[in-house]
Amino acid sequence: MNVDPPVPAIAELMRLLQFTDSMFPVGAFAFSNALESAVQHRVVHDLPTLHEFVRTATHVAAGGDGIALLESHRATLAGEAGRVRRADAAVYARKLNEEMRTMTTRMGRKLVEGAAVVVADPILTRHAEEIAAGTVPGTYPVGAGVVFATLGLPEQAAFAAHQYGTAAMILGAAVRLMPIHHLDTQTVLFAVDDTAHQHYERVAVATIEDMSSFAPVTDILAAAHVRARVRMFIN
């Protein structure tokens, strides 16, 4: 006897794919997450160093933005808008350089504005209005937490999408910055995906006060990029 698959599970999976797909216009293609500067300064120059750069970036993302994403997801489900605002401010305060602040707020604004139009949910509309009014920074991880919670997707899915997006952004930039094959970047992405569950377990019990963005080399590279003579990416 044929048994139809559960429709909600299929719909949830498709919504996860929709809001994490590059077709959804958040502008991630314009950012390299400091990879451009890393290539210019020879910190990244081959496949092993690229792999290490992505591995480090996802580790840092989990312990900083990832915690804020989980907090905003949980706060949205609990109906506690004040917690969402505090998480948003905490993310923005931990972005030490202008380019990283630009990246997280531009992508965050586009994600929430787009989701508010597509989903037409009052929670998303309110968050989009607060971003437009400048009462909250509108960072990407907090926006993602609000969007995924509103869609009824579990926090693990939201966290996975965030970690995947961090790696995919860097690797998408890598194929434009380095003499590297597309399948090489897919190999790196496949390996990095295996660490996502470990990162989730590490930060799932953390609080906003535990957020840390300690990545001095990345911060220096991002600062150097501001004065770079040749730039393909915004950061």
PDB file of C-alpha atoms in Angstrom:
ATOM      1  CA  MET A   1       0.000   0.000   0.000  1.00  0.00           C
ATOM      2  CA  ASN A   2       1.335   3.461  -0.894  1.00  0.00           C
ATOM      3  CA  VAL A   3       1.594   5.907   1.973  1.00  0.00           C
ATOM      4  CA  ASP A   4       1.708   9.592   1.183  1.00  0.00           C
ATOM      5  CA  PRO A   5       4.550  11.468   2.892  1.00  0.00           C
ATOM      6  CA  PRO A   6       3.496  14.005   5.526  1.00  0.00           C
ATOM      7  CA  VAL A   7       2.668  17.209   3.704  1.00  0.00           C
ATOM      8  CA  PRO A   8       3.829  19.585   6.491  1.00  0.00           C
ATOM      9  CA  ALA A   9       7.295  18.024   6.446  1.00  0.00           C
ATOM     10  CA  ILE A  10       7.559  18.539   2.690  1.00  0.00           C
ATOM     11  CA  ALA A  11       6.323  22.138   2.957  1.00  0.00           C
ATOM     12  CA  GLU A  12       8.763  22.879   5.784  1.00  0.00           C
ATOM     13  CA  LEU A  13      11.664  21.494   3.783  1.00  0.00           C
ATOM     14  CA  MET A  14      10.699  23.544   0.746  1.00  0.00           C
ATOM     15  CA  ARG A  15      10.458  26.720   2.843  1.00  0.00           C
ATOM     16  CA  LEU A  16      13.889  26.006   4.297  1.00  0.00           C
ATOM     17  CA  LEU A  17      15.247  25.672   0.774  1.00  0.00           C
ATOM     18  CA  GLN A  18      13.463  28.809  -0.429  1.00  0.00           C
ATOM     19  CA  PHE A  19      14.793  31.139   2.238  1.00  0.00           C
ATOM     20  CA  THR A  20      18.346  29.781   2.095  1.00  0.00           C
ATOM     21  CA  ASP A  21      18.611  29.562  -1.680  1.00  0.00           C
ATOM     22  CA  SER A  22      20.765  32.092  -3.531  1.00  0.00           C
ATOM     23  CA  MET A  23      17.651  32.984  -5.539  1.00  0.00           C
ATOM     24  CA  PHE A  24      16.224  34.717  -2.442  1.00  0.00           C
ATOM     25  CA  PRO A  25      17.570  38.272  -2.809  1.00  0.00           C
ATOM     26  CA  VAL A  26      19.618  39.077   0.293  1.00  0.00           C
ATOM     27  CA  GLY A  27      22.738  40.123  -1.616  1.00  0.00           C
ATOM     28  CA  ALA A  28      25.153  37.530  -0.226  1.00  0.00           C
ATOM     29  CA  PHE A  29      26.959  37.419  -3.590  1.00  0.00           C
ATOM     30  CA  ALA A  30      28.332  40.924  -2.917  1.00  0.00           C
ATOM     31  CA  PHE A  31      30.268  39.852   0.174  1.00  0.00           C
ATOM     32  CA  SER A  32      33.285  37.594   0.681  1.00  0.00           C
ATOM     33  CA  ASN A  33      33.325  37.519   4.510  1.00  0.00           C
ATOM     34  CA  ALA A  34      36.959  38.780   4.474  1.00  0.00           C
ATOM     35  CA  LEU A  35      38.144  36.182   1.961  1.00  0.00           C
ATOM     36  CA  GLU A  36      39.093  38.797  -0.644  1.00  0.00           C
ATOM     37  CA  SER A  37      41.513  40.438   1.771  1.00  0.00           C
ATOM     38  CA  ALA A  38      42.782  37.023   2.884  1.00  0.00           C
ATOM     39  CA  VAL A  39      43.609  36.153  -0.729  1.00  0.00           C
ATOM     40  CA  GLN A  40      45.221  39.538  -1.364  1.00  0.00           C
ATOM     41  CA  HIS A  41      47.486  39.100   1.676  1.00  0.00           C
ATOM     42  CA  ARG A  42      48.240  35.438   0.893  1.00  0.00           C
ATOM     43  CA  VAL A  43      46.638  34.175   4.086  1.00  0.00           C
ATOM     44  CA  VAL A  44      44.550  31.995   1.765  1.00  0.00           C
ATOM     45  CA  HIS A  45      46.422  30.790  -1.307  1.00  0.00           C
ATOM     46  CA  ASP A  46      45.432  27.172  -1.971  1.00  0.00           C
ATOM     47  CA  LEU A  47      42.797  24.543  -1.151  1.00  0.00           C
ATOM     48  CA  PRO A  48      44.128  23.607   2.341  1.00  0.00           C
ATOM     49  CA  THR A  49      44.322  27.234   3.476  1.00  0.00           C
ATOM     50  CA  LEU A  50      40.861  27.899   2.042  1.00  0.00           C
ATOM     51  CA  HIS A  51      39.500  24.918   3.943  1.00  0.00           C
ATOM     52  CA  GLU A  52      41.064  26.214   7.159  1.00  0.00           C
ATOM     53  CA  PHE A  53      39.651  29.697   6.549  1.00  0.00           C
ATOM     54  CA  VAL A  54      36.119  28.345   6.072  1.00  0.00           C
ATOM     55  CA  ARG A  55      36.443  26.028   9.062  1.00  0.00           C
ATOM     56  CA  THR A  56      37.492  28.930  11.257  1.00  0.00           C
ATOM     57  CA  ALA A  57      34.751  31.195   9.897  1.00  0.00           C
ATOM     58  CA  THR A  58      32.006  28.686  10.681  1.00  0.00           C
ATOM     59  CA  HIS A  59      33.440  28.063  14.167  1.00  0.00           C
ATOM     60  CA  VAL A  60      33.395  31.800  14.897  1.00  0.00           C
ATOM     61  CA  ALA A  61      29.945  32.203  13.329  1.00  0.00           C
ATOM     62  CA  ALA A  62      28.489  29.522  15.583  1.00  0.00           C
ATOM     63  CA  GLY A  63      29.833  31.054  18.785  1.00  0.00           C
ATOM     64  CA  GLY A  64      28.705  34.553  17.907  1.00  0.00           C
ATOM     65  CA  ASP A  65      25.936  34.999  15.373  1.00  0.00           C
ATOM     66  CA  GLY A  66      24.712  31.442  15.892  1.00  0.00           C
ATOM     67  CA  ILE A  67      23.909  32.094  19.545  1.00  0.00           C
ATOM     68  CA  ALA A  68      21.996  35.253  18.628  1.00  0.00           C
ATOM     69  CA  LEU A  69      20.078  33.336  15.967  1.00  0.00           C
ATOM     70  CA  LEU A  70      18.958  30.720  18.487  1.00  0.00           C
ATOM     71  CA  GLU A  71      18.045  33.418  21.000  1.00  0.00           C
ATOM     72  CA  SER A  72      15.932  35.348  18.486  1.00  0.00           C
ATOM     73  CA  HIS A  73      14.260  32.128  17.293  1.00  0.00           C
ATOM     74  CA  ARG A  74      13.315  31.146  20.833  1.00  0.00           C
ATOM     75  CA  ALA A  75      12.257  34.681  21.722  1.00  0.00           C
ATOM     76  CA  THR A  76      10.013  34.886  18.651  1.00  0.00           C
ATOM     77  CA  LEU A  77       8.273  31.649  19.567  1.00  0.00           C
ATOM     78  CA  ALA A  78       7.824  32.938  23.123  1.00  0.00           C
ATOM     79  CA  GLY A  79       6.424  36.247  21.886  1.00  0.00           C
ATOM     80  CA  GLU A  80       9.196  38.231  23.600  1.00  0.00           C
ATOM     81  CA  ALA A  81      10.086  41.021  21.199  1.00  0.00           C
ATOM     82  CA  GLY A  82      12.377  42.655  23.749  1.00  0.00           C
ATOM     83  CA  ARG A  83      14.678  39.627  23.688  1.00  0.00           C
ATOM     84  CA  VAL A  84      14.851  39.842  19.908  1.00  0.00           C
ATOM     85  CA  ARG A  85      15.884  43.505  20.126  1.00  0.00           C
ATOM     86  CA  ARG A  86      18.565  42.745  22.715  1.00  0.00           C
ATOM     87  CA  ALA A  87      19.979  39.954  20.556  1.00  0.00           C
ATOM     88  CA  ASP A  88      20.043  42.304  17.573  1.00  0.00           C
ATOM     89  CA  ALA A  89      21.960  44.939  19.534  1.00  0.00           C
ATOM     90  CA  ALA A  90      24.385  42.307  20.845  1.00  0.00           C
ATOM     91  CA  VAL A  91      25.271  41.125  17.331  1.00  0.00           C
ATOM     92  CA  TYR A  92      25.829  44.651  16.054  1.00  0.00           C
ATOM     93  CA  ALA A  93      27.992  45.565  19.050  1.00  0.00           C
ATOM     94  CA  ARG A  94      30.282  42.620  18.372  1.00  0.00           C
ATOM     95  CA  LYS A  95      31.014  43.578  14.764  1.00  0.00           C
ATOM     96  CA  LEU A  96      34.298  45.409  15.234  1.00  0.00           C
ATOM     97  CA  ASN A  97      34.715  46.823  11.757  1.00  0.00           C
ATOM     98  CA  GLU A  98      32.552  48.782   9.363  1.00  0.00           C
ATOM     99  CA  GLU A  99      32.451  46.213   6.572  1.00  0.00           C
ATOM    100  CA  MET A 100      31.192  43.386   8.786  1.00  0.00           C
ATOM    101  CA  ARG A 101      28.499  45.678  10.189  1.00  0.00           C
ATOM    102  CA  THR A 102      27.498  46.599   6.663  1.00  0.00           C
ATOM    103  CA  MET A 103      27.293  42.954   5.641  1.00  0.00           C
ATOM    104  CA  THR A 104      25.113  41.818   8.531  1.00  0.00           C
ATOM    105  CA  THR A 105      22.704  44.770   8.379  1.00  0.00           C
ATOM    106  CA  ARG A 106      22.262  44.829   4.600  1.00  0.00           C
ATOM    107  CA  MET A 107      21.623  41.110   4.401  1.00  0.00           C
ATOM    108  CA  GLY A 108      19.430  41.187   7.491  1.00  0.00           C
ATOM    109  CA  ARG A 109      17.296  44.018   6.175  1.00  0.00           C
ATOM    110  CA  LYS A 110      16.830  42.336   2.793  1.00  0.00           C
ATOM    111  CA  LEU A 111      15.943  38.996   4.373  1.00  0.00           C
ATOM    112  CA  VAL A 112      13.304  40.428   6.700  1.00  0.00           C
ATOM    113  CA  GLU A 113      11.843  42.827   4.113  1.00  0.00           C
ATOM    114  CA  GLY A 114      11.547  40.037   1.582  1.00  0.00           C
ATOM    115  CA  ALA A 115      10.115  37.538   4.044  1.00  0.00           C
ATOM    116  CA  ALA A 116       7.576  40.092   5.274  1.00  0.00           C
ATOM    117  CA  VAL A 117       6.280  40.483   1.725  1.00  0.00           C
ATOM    118  CA  VAL A 118       6.257  36.763   0.904  1.00  0.00           C
ATOM    119  CA  VAL A 119       4.862  35.456   4.197  1.00  0.00           C
ATOM    120  CA  ALA A 120       2.709  38.452   5.218  1.00  0.00           C
ATOM    121  CA  ASP A 121       3.036  37.698   8.935  1.00  0.00           C
ATOM    122  CA  PRO A 122       2.547  40.498  11.511  1.00  0.00           C
ATOM    123  CA  ILE A 123       5.687  39.492  13.427  1.00  0.00           C
ATOM    124  CA  LEU A 124       7.822  39.852  10.324  1.00  0.00           C
ATOM    125  CA  THR A 125       6.065  43.068   9.355  1.00  0.00           C
ATOM    126  CA  ARG A 126       6.768  44.560  12.776  1.00  0.00           C
ATOM    127  CA  HIS A 127      10.431  43.575  12.655  1.00  0.00           C
ATOM    128  CA  ALA A 128      10.772  45.005   9.140  1.00  0.00           C
ATOM    129  CA  GLU A 129       9.180  48.266  10.308  1.00  0.00           C
ATOM    130  CA  GLU A 130      11.562  48.486  13.277  1.00  0.00           C
ATOM    131  CA  ILE A 131      14.534  48.008  10.952  1.00  0.00           C
ATOM    132  CA  ALA A 132      13.222  50.664   8.562  1.00  0.00           C
ATOM    133  CA  ALA A 133      12.691  53.076  11.460  1.00  0.00           C
ATOM    134  CA  GLY A 134      16.213  52.469  12.744  1.00  0.00           C
ATOM    135  CA  THR A 135      15.069  51.319  16.169  1.00  0.00           C
ATOM    136  CA  VAL A 136      16.964  48.031  15.709  1.00  0.00           C
ATOM    137  CA  PRO A 137      20.078  47.337  13.628  1.00  0.00           C
ATOM    138  CA  GLY A 138      18.446  44.506  11.684  1.00  0.00           C
ATOM    139  CA  THR A 139      21.325  42.038  11.722  1.00  0.00           C
ATOM    140  CA  TYR A 140      21.174  38.941   9.556  1.00  0.00           C
ATOM    141  CA  PRO A 141      21.344  36.173  12.214  1.00  0.00           C
ATOM    142  CA  VAL A 142      18.590  37.765  14.285  1.00  0.00           C
ATOM    143  CA  GLY A 143      16.450  38.293  11.197  1.00  0.00           C
ATOM    144  CA  ALA A 144      16.996  34.669  10.224  1.00  0.00           C
ATOM    145  CA  GLY A 145      15.935  33.522  13.687  1.00  0.00           C
ATOM    146  CA  VAL A 146      12.728  35.548  13.444  1.00  0.00           C
ATOM    147  CA  VAL A 147      11.987  34.350   9.909  1.00  0.00           C
ATOM    148  CA  PHE A 148      12.530  30.662  10.615  1.00  0.00           C
ATOM    149  CA  ALA A 149      10.537  30.779  13.852  1.00  0.00           C
ATOM    150  CA  THR A 150       7.662  32.514  12.039  1.00  0.00           C
ATOM    151  CA  LEU A 151       7.738  29.817   9.365  1.00  0.00           C
ATOM    152  CA  GLY A 152       7.448  27.141  12.055  1.00  0.00           C
ATOM    153  CA  LEU A 153      10.863  25.661  11.290  1.00  0.00           C
ATOM    154  CA  PRO A 154      12.882  24.232  14.190  1.00  0.00           C
ATOM    155  CA  GLU A 155      15.886  26.065  15.577  1.00  0.00           C
ATOM    156  CA  GLN A 156      18.211  23.282  14.389  1.00  0.00           C
ATOM    157  CA  ALA A 157      17.129  23.988  10.809  1.00  0.00           C
ATOM    158  CA  ALA A 158      17.696  27.712  11.304  1.00  0.00           C
ATOM    159  CA  PHE A 159      21.155  27.089  12.738  1.00  0.00           C
ATOM    160  CA  ALA A 160      22.063  24.687   9.945  1.00  0.00           C
ATOM    161  CA  ALA A 161      20.960  27.197   7.328  1.00  0.00           C
ATOM    162  CA  HIS A 162      23.065  29.906   8.945  1.00  0.00           C
ATOM    163  CA  GLN A 163      26.200  27.747   9.117  1.00  0.00           C
ATOM    164  CA  TYR A 164      25.700  26.573   5.549  1.00  0.00           C
ATOM    165  CA  GLY A 165      25.215  30.142   4.369  1.00  0.00           C
ATOM    166  CA  THR A 166      28.430  31.292   6.038  1.00  0.00           C
ATOM    167  CA  ALA A 167      30.462  28.594   4.302  1.00  0.00           C
ATOM    168  CA  ALA A 168      28.671  28.942   0.968  1.00  0.00           C
ATOM    169  CA  MET A 169      29.239  32.705   0.874  1.00  0.00           C
ATOM    170  CA  ILE A 170      33.002  32.299   1.297  1.00  0.00           C
ATOM    171  CA  LEU A 171      33.251  29.445  -1.157  1.00  0.00           C
ATOM    172  CA  GLY A 172      31.156  31.280  -3.726  1.00  0.00           C
ATOM    173  CA  ALA A 173      33.633  34.134  -3.495  1.00  0.00           C
ATOM    174  CA  ALA A 174      36.557  31.712  -3.685  1.00  0.00           C
ATOM    175  CA  VAL A 175      35.726  30.557  -7.208  1.00  0.00           C
ATOM    176  CA  ARG A 176      35.895  34.201  -8.339  1.00  0.00           C
ATOM    177  CA  LEU A 177      39.077  35.038  -6.422  1.00  0.00           C
ATOM    178  CA  MET A 178      41.232  31.920  -6.748  1.00  0.00           C
ATOM    179  CA  PRO A 179      42.269  29.430  -9.442  1.00  0.00           C
ATOM    180  CA  ILE A 180      40.138  26.720  -7.894  1.00  0.00           C
ATOM    181  CA  HIS A 181      37.674  24.207  -9.308  1.00  0.00           C
ATOM    182  CA  HIS A 182      33.987  24.321  -8.373  1.00  0.00           C
ATOM    183  CA  LEU A 183      34.165  20.726  -7.179  1.00  0.00           C
ATOM    184  CA  ASP A 184      37.044  21.596  -4.869  1.00  0.00           C
ATOM    185  CA  THR A 185      34.807  24.105  -3.122  1.00  0.00           C
ATOM    186  CA  GLN A 186      32.057  21.481  -2.905  1.00  0.00           C
ATOM    187  CA  THR A 187      34.510  19.120  -1.230  1.00  0.00           C
ATOM    188  CA  VAL A 188      35.320  21.779   1.359  1.00  0.00           C
ATOM    189  CA  LEU A 189      31.626  22.488   1.906  1.00  0.00           C
ATOM    190  CA  PHE A 190      30.865  18.795   2.373  1.00  0.00           C
ATOM    191  CA  ALA A 191      33.593  18.486   5.006  1.00  0.00           C
ATOM    192  CA  VAL A 192      32.520  21.635   6.830  1.00  0.00           C
ATOM    193  CA  ASP A 193      28.886  20.463   6.901  1.00  0.00           C
ATOM    194  CA  ASP A 194      29.979  17.585   9.133  1.00  0.00           C
ATOM    195  CA  THR A 195      30.906  20.040  11.899  1.00  0.00           C
ATOM    196  CA  ALA A 196      27.533  21.802  12.088  1.00  0.00           C
ATOM    197  CA  HIS A 197      26.002  19.417  14.625  1.00  0.00           C
ATOM    198  CA  GLN A 198      29.014  19.740  16.909  1.00  0.00           C
ATOM    199  CA  HIS A 199      28.759  23.515  16.731  1.00  0.00           C
ATOM    200  CA  TYR A 200      25.036  23.383  17.521  1.00  0.00           C
ATOM    201  CA  GLU A 201      25.595  21.239  20.591  1.00  0.00           C
ATOM    202  CA  ARG A 202      28.319  23.641  21.729  1.00  0.00           C
ATOM    203  CA  VAL A 203      26.155  26.754  21.551  1.00  0.00           C
ATOM    204  CA  ALA A 204      22.616  25.446  22.139  1.00  0.00           C
ATOM    205  CA  VAL A 205      22.927  26.016  25.895  1.00  0.00           C
ATOM    206  CA  ALA A 206      24.767  29.333  25.588  1.00  0.00           C
ATOM    207  CA  THR A 207      23.299  32.765  26.304  1.00  0.00           C
ATOM    208  CA  ILE A 208      23.739  36.185  24.719  1.00  0.00           C
ATOM    209  CA  GLU A 209      26.377  36.927  27.359  1.00  0.00           C
ATOM    210  CA  ASP A 210      28.375  33.948  26.058  1.00  0.00           C
ATOM    211  CA  MET A 211      28.589  35.363  22.523  1.00  0.00           C
ATOM    212  CA  SER A 212      32.130  35.786  21.275  1.00  0.00           C
ATOM    213  CA  SER A 213      33.490  36.931  17.939  1.00  0.00           C
ATOM    214  CA  PHE A 214      37.200  36.577  18.714  1.00  0.00           C
ATOM    215  CA  ALA A 215      38.880  36.284  15.318  1.00  0.00           C
ATOM    216  CA  PRO A 216      41.765  38.788  15.279  1.00  0.00           C
ATOM    217  CA  VAL A 217      43.214  37.761  11.916  1.00  0.00           C
ATOM    218  CA  THR A 218      39.817  38.092  10.241  1.00  0.00           C
ATOM    219  CA  ASP A 219      39.244  41.467  11.866  1.00  0.00           C
ATOM    220  CA  ILE A 220      42.638  42.726  10.672  1.00  0.00           C
ATOM    221  CA  LEU A 221      41.967  41.469   7.158  1.00  0.00           C
ATOM    222  CA  ALA A 222      38.571  43.143   7.107  1.00  0.00           C
ATOM    223  CA  ALA A 223      40.101  46.405   8.307  1.00  0.00           C
ATOM    224  CA  ALA A 224      42.795  46.230   5.615  1.00  0.00           C
ATOM    225  CA  HIS A 225      40.163  45.646   2.957  1.00  0.00           C
ATOM    226  CA  VAL A 226      38.672  49.109   3.552  1.00  0.00           C
ATOM    227  CA  ARG A 227      41.796  50.681   1.988  1.00  0.00           C
ATOM    228  CA  ALA A 228      42.410  48.015  -0.656  1.00  0.00           C
ATOM    229  CA  ARG A 229      43.163  49.473  -4.101  1.00  0.00           C
ATOM    230  CA  VAL A 230      41.353  46.655  -5.896  1.00  0.00           C
ATOM    231  CA  ARG A 231      38.011  45.393  -4.591  1.00  0.00           C
ATOM    232  CA  MET A 232      35.558  42.960  -6.116  1.00  0.00           C
ATOM    233  CA  PHE A 233      33.462  42.530  -2.966  1.00  0.00           C
ATOM    234  CA  ILE A 234      31.984  44.921  -0.411  1.00  0.00           C
ATOM    235  CA  ASN A 235      33.899  43.146   2.340  1.00  0.00           C
TER     236      ASN A 235
END
